[in-house]
PDB file of C-alpha atoms in Angstrom:
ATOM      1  CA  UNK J   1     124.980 104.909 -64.380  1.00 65.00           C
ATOM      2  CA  UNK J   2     122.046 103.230 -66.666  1.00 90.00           C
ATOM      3  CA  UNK J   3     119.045 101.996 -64.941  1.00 96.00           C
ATOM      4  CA  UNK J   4     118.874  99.098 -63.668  1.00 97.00           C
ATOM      5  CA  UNK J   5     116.734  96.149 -64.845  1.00 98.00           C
ATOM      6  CA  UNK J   6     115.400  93.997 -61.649  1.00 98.00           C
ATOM      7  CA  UNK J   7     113.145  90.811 -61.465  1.00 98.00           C
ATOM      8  CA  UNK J   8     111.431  90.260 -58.356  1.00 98.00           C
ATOM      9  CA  UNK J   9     110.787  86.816 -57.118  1.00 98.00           C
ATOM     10  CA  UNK J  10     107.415  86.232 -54.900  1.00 98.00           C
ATOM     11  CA  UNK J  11     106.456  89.589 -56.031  1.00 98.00           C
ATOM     12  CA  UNK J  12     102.862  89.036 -54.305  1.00 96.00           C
ATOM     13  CA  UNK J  13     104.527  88.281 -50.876  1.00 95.00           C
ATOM     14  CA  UNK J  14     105.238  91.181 -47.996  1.00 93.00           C
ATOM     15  CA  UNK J  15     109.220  91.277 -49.323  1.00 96.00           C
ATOM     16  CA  UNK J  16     108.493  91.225 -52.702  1.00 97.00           C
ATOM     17  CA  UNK J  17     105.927  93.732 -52.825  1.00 97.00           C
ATOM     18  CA  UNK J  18     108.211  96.164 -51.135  1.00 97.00           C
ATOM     19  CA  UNK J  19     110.516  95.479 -53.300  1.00 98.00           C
ATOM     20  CA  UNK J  20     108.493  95.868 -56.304  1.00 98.00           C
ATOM     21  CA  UNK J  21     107.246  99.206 -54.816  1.00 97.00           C
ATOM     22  CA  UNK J  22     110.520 100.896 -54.297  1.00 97.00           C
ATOM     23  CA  UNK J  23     111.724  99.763 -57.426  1.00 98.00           C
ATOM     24  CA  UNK J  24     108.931 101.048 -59.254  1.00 97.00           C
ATOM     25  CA  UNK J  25     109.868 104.662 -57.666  1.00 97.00           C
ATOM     26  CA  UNK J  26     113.251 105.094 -58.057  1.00 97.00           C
ATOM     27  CA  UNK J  27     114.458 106.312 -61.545  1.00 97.00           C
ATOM     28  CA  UNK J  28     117.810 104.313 -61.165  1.00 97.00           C
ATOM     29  CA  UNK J  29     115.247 101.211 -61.526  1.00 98.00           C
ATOM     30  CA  UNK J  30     113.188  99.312 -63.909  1.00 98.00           C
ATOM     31  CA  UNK J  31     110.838  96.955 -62.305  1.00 98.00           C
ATOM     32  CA  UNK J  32     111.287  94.570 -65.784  1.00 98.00           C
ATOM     33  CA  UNK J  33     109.468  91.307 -64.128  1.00 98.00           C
ATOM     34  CA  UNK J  34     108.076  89.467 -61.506  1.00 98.00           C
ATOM     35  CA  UNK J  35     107.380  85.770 -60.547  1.00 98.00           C
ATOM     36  CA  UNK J  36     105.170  84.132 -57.869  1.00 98.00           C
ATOM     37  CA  UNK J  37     103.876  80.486 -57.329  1.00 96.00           C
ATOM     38  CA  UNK J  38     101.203  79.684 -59.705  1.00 96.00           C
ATOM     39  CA  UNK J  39      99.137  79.626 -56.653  1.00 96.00           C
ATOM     40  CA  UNK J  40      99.201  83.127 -56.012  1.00 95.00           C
ATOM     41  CA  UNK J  41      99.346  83.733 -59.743  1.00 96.00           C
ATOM     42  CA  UNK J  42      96.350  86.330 -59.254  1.00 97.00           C
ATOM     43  CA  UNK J  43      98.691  88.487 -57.031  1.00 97.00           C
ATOM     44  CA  UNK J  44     100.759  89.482 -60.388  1.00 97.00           C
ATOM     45  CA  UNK J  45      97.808  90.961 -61.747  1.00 96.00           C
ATOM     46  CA  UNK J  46      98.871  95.150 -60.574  1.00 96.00           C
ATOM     47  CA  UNK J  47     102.035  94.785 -62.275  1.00 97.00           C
ATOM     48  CA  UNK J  48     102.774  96.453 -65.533  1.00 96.00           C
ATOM     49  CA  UNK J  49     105.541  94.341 -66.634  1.00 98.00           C
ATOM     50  CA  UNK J  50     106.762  90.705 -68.027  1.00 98.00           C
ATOM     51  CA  UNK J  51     104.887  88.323 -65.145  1.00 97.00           C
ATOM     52  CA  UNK J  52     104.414  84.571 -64.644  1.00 97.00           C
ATOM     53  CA  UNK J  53     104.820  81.680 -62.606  1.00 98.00           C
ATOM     54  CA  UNK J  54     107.596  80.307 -64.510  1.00 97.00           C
ATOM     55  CA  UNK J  55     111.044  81.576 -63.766  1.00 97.00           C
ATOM     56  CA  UNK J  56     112.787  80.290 -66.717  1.00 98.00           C
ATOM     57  CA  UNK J  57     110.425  81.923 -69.133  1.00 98.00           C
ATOM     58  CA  UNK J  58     110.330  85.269 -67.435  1.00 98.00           C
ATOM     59  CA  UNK J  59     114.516  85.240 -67.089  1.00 98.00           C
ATOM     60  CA  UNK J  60     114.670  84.259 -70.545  1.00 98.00           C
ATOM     61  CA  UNK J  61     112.511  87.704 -72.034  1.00 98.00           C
ATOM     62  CA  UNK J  62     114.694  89.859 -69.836  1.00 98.00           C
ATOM     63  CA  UNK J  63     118.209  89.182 -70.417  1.00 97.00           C
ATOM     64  CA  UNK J  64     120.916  90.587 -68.293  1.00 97.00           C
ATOM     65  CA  UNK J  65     118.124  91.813 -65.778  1.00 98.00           C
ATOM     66  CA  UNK J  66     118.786  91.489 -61.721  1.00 98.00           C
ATOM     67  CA  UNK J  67     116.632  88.435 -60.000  1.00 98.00           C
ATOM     68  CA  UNK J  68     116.270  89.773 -56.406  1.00 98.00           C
ATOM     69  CA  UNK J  69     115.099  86.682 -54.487  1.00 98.00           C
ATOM     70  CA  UNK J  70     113.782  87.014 -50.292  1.00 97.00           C
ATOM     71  CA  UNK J  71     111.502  83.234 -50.636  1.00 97.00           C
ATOM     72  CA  UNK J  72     112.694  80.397 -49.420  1.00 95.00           C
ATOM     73  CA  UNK J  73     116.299  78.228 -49.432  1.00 96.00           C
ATOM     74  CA  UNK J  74     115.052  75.524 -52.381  1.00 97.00           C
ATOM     75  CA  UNK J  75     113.128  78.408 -54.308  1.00 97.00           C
ATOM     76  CA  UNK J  76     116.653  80.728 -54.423  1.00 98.00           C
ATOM     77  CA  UNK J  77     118.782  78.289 -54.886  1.00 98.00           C
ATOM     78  CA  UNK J  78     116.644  77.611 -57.932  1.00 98.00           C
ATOM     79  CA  UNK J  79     116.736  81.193 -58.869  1.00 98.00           C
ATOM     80  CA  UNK J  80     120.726  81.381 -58.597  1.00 98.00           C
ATOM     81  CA  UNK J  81     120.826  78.217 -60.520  1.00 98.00           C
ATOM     82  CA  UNK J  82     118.747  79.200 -63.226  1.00 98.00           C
ATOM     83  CA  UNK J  83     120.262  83.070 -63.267  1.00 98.00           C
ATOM     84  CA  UNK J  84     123.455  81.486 -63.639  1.00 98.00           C
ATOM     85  CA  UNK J  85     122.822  79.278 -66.334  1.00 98.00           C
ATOM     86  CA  UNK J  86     120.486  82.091 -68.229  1.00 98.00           C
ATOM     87  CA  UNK J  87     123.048  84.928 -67.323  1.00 97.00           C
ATOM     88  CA  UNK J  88     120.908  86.941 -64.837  1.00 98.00           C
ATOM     89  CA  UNK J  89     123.572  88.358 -61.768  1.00 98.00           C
ATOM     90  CA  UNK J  90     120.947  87.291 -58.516  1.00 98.00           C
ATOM     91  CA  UNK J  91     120.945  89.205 -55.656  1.00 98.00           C
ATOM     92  CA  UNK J  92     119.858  87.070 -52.474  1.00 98.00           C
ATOM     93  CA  UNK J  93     118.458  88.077 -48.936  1.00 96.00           C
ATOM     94  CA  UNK J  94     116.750  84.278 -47.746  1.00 95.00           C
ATOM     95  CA  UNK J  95     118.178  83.016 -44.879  1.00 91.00           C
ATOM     96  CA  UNK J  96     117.361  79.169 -43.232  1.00 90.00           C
ATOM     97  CA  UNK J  97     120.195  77.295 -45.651  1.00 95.00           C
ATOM     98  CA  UNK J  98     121.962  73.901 -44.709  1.00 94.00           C
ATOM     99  CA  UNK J  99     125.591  73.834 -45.146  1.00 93.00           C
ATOM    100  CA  UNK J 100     125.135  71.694 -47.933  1.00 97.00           C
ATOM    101  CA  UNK J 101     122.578  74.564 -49.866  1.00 97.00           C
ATOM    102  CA  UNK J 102     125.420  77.248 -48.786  1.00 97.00           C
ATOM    103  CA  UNK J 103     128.417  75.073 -50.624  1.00 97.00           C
ATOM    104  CA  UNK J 104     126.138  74.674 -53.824  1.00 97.00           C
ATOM    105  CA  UNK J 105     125.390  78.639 -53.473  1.00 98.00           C
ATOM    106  CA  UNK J 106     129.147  78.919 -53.980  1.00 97.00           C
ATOM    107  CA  UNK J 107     129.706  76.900 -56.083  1.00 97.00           C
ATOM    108  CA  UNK J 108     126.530  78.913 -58.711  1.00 98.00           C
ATOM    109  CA  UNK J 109     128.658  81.367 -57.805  1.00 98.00           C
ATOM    110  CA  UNK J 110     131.715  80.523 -59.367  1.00 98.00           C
ATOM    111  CA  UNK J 111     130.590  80.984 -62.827  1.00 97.00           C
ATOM    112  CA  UNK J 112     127.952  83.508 -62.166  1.00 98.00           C
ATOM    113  CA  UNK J 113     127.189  86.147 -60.720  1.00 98.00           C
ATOM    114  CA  UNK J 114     125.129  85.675 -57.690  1.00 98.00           C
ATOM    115  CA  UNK J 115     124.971  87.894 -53.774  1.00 98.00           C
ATOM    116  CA  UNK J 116     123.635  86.745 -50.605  1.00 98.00           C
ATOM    117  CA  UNK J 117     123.426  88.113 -47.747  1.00 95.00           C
ATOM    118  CA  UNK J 118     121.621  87.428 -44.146  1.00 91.00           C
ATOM    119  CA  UNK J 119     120.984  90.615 -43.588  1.00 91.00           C
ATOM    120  CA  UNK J 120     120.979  93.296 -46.485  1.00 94.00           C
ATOM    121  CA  UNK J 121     120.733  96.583 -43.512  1.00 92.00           C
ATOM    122  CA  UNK J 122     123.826  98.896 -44.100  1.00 90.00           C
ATOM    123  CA  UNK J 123     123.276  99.104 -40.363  1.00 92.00           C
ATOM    124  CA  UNK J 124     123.669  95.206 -39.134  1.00 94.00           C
ATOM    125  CA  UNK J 125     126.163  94.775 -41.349  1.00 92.00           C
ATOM    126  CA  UNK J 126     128.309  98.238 -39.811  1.00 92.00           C
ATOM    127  CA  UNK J 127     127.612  96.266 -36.571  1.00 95.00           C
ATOM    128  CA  UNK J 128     129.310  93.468 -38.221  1.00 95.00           C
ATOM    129  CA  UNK J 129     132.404  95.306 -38.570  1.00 93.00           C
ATOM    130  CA  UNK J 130     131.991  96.885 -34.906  1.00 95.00           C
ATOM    131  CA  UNK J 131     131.723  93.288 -33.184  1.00 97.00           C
ATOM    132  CA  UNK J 132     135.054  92.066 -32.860  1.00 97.00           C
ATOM    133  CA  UNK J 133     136.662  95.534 -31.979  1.00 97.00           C
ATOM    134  CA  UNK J 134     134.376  94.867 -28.955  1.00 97.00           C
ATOM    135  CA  UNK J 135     134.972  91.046 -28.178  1.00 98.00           C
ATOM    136  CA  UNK J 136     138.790  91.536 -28.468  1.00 97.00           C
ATOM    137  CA  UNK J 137     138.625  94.984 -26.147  1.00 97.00           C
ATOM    138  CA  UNK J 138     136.384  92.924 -23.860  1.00 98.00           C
ATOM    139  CA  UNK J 139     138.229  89.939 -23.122  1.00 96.00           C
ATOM    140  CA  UNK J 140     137.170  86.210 -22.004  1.00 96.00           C
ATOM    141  CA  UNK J 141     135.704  87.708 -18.649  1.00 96.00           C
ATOM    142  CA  UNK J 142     132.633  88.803 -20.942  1.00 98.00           C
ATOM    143  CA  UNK J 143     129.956  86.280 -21.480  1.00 98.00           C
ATOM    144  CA  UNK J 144     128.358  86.710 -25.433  1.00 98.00           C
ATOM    145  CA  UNK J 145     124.503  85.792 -26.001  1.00 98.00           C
ATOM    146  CA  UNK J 146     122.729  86.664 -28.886  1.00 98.00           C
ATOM    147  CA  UNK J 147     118.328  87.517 -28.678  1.00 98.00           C
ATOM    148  CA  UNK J 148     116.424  87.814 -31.805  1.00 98.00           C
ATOM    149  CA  UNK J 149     112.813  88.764 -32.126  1.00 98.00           C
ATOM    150  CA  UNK J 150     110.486  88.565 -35.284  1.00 97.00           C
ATOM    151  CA  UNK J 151     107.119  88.494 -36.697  1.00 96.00           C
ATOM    152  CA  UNK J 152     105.326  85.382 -35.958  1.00 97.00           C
ATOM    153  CA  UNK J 153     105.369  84.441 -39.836  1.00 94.00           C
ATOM    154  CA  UNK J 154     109.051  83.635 -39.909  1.00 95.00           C
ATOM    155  CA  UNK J 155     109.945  80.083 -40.842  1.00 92.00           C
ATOM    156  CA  UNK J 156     113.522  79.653 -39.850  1.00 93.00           C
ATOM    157  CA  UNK J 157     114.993  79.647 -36.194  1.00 96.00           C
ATOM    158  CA  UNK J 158     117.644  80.999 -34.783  1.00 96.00           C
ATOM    159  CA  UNK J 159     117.366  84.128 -37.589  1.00 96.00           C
ATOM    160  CA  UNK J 160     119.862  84.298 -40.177  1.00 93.00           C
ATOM    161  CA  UNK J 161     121.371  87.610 -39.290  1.00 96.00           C
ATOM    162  CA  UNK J 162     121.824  86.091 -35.259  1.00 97.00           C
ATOM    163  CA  UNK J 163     123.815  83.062 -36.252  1.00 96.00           C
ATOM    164  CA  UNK J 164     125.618  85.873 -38.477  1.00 96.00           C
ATOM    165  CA  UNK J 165     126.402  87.986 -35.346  1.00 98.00           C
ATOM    166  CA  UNK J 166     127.473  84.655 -33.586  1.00 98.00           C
ATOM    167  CA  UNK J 167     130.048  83.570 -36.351  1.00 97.00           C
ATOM    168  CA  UNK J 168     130.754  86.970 -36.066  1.00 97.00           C
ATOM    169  CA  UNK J 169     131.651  86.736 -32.373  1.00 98.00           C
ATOM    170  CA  UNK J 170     132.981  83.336 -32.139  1.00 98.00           C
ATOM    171  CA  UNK J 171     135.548  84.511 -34.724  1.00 98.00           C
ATOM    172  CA  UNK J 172     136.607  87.139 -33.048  1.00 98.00           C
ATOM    173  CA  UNK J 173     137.159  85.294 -29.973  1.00 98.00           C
ATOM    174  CA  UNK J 174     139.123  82.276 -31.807  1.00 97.00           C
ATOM    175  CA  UNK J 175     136.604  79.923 -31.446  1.00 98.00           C
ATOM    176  CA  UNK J 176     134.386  77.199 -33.468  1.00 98.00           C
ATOM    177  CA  UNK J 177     130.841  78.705 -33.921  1.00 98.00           C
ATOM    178  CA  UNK J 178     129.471  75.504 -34.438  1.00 96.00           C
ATOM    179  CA  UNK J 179     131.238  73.506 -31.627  1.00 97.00           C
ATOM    180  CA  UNK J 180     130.309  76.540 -28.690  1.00 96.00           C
ATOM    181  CA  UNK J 181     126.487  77.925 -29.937  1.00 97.00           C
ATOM    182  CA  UNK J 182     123.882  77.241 -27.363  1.00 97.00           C
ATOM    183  CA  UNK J 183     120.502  77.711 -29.996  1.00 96.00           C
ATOM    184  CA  UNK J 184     118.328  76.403 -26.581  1.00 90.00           C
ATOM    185  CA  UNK J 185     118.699  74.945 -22.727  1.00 92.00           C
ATOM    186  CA  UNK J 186     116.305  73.447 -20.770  1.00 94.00           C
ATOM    187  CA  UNK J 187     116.611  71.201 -17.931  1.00 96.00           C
ATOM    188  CA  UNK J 188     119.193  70.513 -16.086  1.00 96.00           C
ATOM    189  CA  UNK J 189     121.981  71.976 -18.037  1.00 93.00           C
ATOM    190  CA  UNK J 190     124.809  72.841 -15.581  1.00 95.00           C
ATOM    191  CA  UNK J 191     126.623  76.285 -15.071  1.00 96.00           C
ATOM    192  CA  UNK J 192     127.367  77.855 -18.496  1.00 96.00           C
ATOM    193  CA  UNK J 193     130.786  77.148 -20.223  1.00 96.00           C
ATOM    194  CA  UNK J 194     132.996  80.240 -20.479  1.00 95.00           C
ATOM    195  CA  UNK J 195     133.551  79.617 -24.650  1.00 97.00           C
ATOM    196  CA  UNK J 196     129.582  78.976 -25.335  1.00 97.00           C
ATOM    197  CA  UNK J 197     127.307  81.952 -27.072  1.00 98.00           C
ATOM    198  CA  UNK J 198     123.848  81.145 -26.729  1.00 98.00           C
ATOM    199  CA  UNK J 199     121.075  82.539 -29.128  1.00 98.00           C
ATOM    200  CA  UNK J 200     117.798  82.538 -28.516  1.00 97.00           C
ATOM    201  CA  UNK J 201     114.567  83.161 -30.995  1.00 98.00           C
ATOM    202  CA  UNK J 202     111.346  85.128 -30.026  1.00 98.00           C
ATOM    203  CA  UNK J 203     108.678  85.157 -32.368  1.00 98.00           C
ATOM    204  CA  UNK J 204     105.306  87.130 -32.616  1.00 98.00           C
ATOM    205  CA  UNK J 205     103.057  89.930 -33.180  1.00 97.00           C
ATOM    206  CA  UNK J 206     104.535  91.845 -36.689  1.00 95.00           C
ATOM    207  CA  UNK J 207     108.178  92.556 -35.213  1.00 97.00           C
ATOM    208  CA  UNK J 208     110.526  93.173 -38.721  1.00 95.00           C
ATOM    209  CA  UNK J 209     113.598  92.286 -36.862  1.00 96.00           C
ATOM    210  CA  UNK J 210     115.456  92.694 -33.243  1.00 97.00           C
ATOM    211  CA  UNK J 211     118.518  91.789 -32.788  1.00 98.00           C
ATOM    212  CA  UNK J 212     120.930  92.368 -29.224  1.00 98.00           C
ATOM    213  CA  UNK J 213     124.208  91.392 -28.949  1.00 98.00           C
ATOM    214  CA  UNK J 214     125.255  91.123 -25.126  1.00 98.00           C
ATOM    215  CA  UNK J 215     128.355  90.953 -23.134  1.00 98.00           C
ATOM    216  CA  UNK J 216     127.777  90.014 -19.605  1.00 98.00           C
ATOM    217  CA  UNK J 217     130.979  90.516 -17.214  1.00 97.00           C
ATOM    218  CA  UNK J 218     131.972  91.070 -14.074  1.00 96.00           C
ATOM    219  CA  UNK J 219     129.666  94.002 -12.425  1.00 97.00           C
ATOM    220  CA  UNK J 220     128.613  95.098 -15.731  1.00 98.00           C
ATOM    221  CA  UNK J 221     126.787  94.335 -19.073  1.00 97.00           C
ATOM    222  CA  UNK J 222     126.883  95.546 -22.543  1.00 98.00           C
ATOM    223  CA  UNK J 223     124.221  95.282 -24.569  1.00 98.00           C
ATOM    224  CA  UNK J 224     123.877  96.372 -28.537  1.00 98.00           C
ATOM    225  CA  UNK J 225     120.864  96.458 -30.280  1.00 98.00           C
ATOM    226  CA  UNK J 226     119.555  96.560 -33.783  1.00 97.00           C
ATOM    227  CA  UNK J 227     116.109  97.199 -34.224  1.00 97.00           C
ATOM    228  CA  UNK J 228     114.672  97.197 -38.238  1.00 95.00           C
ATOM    229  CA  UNK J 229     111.364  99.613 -38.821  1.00 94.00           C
ATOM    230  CA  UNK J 230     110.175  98.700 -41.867  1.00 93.00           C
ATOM    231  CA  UNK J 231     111.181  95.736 -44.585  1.00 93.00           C
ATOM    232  CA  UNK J 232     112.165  98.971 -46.682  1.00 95.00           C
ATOM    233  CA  UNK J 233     115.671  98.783 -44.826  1.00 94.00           C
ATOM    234  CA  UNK J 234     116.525  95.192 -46.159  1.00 94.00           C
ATOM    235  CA  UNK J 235     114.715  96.034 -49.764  1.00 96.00           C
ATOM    236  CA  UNK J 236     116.610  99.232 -50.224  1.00 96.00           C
ATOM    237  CA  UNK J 237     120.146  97.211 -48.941  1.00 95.00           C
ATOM    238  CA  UNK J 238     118.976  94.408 -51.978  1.00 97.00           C
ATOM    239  CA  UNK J 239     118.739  97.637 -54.367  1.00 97.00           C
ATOM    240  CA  UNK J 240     121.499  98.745 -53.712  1.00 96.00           C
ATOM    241  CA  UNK J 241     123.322  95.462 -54.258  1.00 97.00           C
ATOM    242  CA  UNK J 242     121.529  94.588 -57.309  1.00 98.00           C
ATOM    243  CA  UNK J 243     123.399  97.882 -59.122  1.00 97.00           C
ATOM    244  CA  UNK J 244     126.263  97.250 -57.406  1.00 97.00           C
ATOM    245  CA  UNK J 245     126.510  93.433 -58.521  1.00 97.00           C
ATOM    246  CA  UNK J 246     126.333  94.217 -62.631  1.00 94.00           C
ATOM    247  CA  UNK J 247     129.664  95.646 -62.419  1.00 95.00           C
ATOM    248  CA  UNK J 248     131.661  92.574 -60.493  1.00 97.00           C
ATOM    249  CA  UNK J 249     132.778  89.743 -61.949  1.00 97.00           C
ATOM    250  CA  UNK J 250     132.186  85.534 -61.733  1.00 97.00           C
ATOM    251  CA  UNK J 251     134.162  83.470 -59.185  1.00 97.00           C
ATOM    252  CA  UNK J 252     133.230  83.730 -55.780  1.00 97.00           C
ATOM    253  CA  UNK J 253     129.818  84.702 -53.630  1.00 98.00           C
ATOM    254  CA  UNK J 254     129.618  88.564 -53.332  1.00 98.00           C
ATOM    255  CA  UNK J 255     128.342  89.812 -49.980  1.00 96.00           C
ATOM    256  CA  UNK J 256     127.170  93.290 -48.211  1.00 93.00           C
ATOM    257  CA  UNK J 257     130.828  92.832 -46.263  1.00 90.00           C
ATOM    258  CA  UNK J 258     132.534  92.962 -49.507  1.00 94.00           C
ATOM    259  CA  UNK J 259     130.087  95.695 -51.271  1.00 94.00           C
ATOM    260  CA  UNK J 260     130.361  98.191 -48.375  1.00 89.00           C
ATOM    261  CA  UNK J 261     134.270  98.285 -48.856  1.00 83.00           C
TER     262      UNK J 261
END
């Protein structure tokens, strides 16, 4: 296969500069640009290739190149918008969008090529796949909660890999994710439902992600966990979906579901 050209979006941020760093390793890659805020403009300095603050100008000298974006919901859906439009495929691994930001993801994705996934670990999403083998085997005796720690820098709440594991669940088990989560209780609440999954979010310290799954039944519990080292895990899953995107087509969002097959 010919290398691969990627962009890097926030390229001065934790994410990006991982990112940037593995890219810059691997002969498979070509680290071709990166963007940041002008704000943190100065943070582009240590890179050796097309840079700015301006997306459009930097996808515009690099056509055909990869945008990888980890930043925030209004910045990617920017990025897909403008990749789109400019012909860039734009691999995604932000998490924290409305339903209305996920339906115009889709539809960006219709006529370009654009991937987004919660969670870019080949390992979260094998547990993906592992989950309703589980809930089905288990039965409706088995409680389902959902804990997820990060760092204390995260910005969105409940993490976008647990509600992923609780759609995950709540399909399984025939049930309306958004009509049975439990995201927090607190005062008088009453016994918990038999249909409800409740996720809760720690944050603090520098935690890169921990996520456990459990199933609480009669005289016994269950518990599966997923614990992420090092932001390398999610970068290399992006890398990996940035070659794997150039070769797909237009029409529908790609996903790490869909590239594992």
């Amino acid at each position: 296969m010919s290398v691969c050209d990627v962009i890097i979006m926030g390229a001065g941020g934790r994410m990006g500069q991982t990112l940037a760093g593995l890219a810059s390793a691997d002969p498979n890659f070509r680290l071709a640009g990166v963007v940041e805020r002008p704000q943190n403009a100065a943070s582009l300095d240590k890179y050796d290739c097309v840079k700015g603050t301006n997306m459009e100008d930097v996808f515009a000298k690099l056509p055909g190149a990869t945008v990888i974006d980890f930043t925030a919901p209004e910045a990617s859906l920017a990025s897909a918008n403008m990749g789109v439009r400019l012909g860039n495929p734009v691999v995604i691994g932000t998490t924290g969008f409305t339903n209305d930001q996920m339906l115009e993801l889709e539809e960006a994705a219709k006529v370009g090529l654009v991937f987004w996934a919660p969670n870019m670990s080949v390992g979260v999403n094998t547990l993906l796949a592992v989950l309703p083998k589980l809930v089905q085997a288990l039965g409706p005796a088995y409680d389902m909660e959902i804990t997820e720690i990060h760092h204390n820098k995260k910005a969105d709440a409940p993490s976008g890999t647990a509600i992923k594991l609780g759609q995950c669940l709540a399909s399984a088990a025939g049930r309306d994710y958004d009509a049975t989560r439990k995201y927090c209780r607190e005062g008088i609440v009453g016994a918990r439902t038999p249909e409800e999954i409740g996720i809760v979010a720690v944050r603090g310290g520098d935690v890169v992600g921990d996520h456990t799954v459990y199933f609480l039944g009669p005289g016994e519990r269950i518990e599966v966990t997923h614990r992420a080292h090092s932001r390398e895990t999610f970068a290399q899953g992006a890398l990996r979906a940035a070659r794997w995107l150039g070769s797909q087509k237009p029409g529908k969002l790609h996903s790490m579901a869909e590239m594992l097959k």
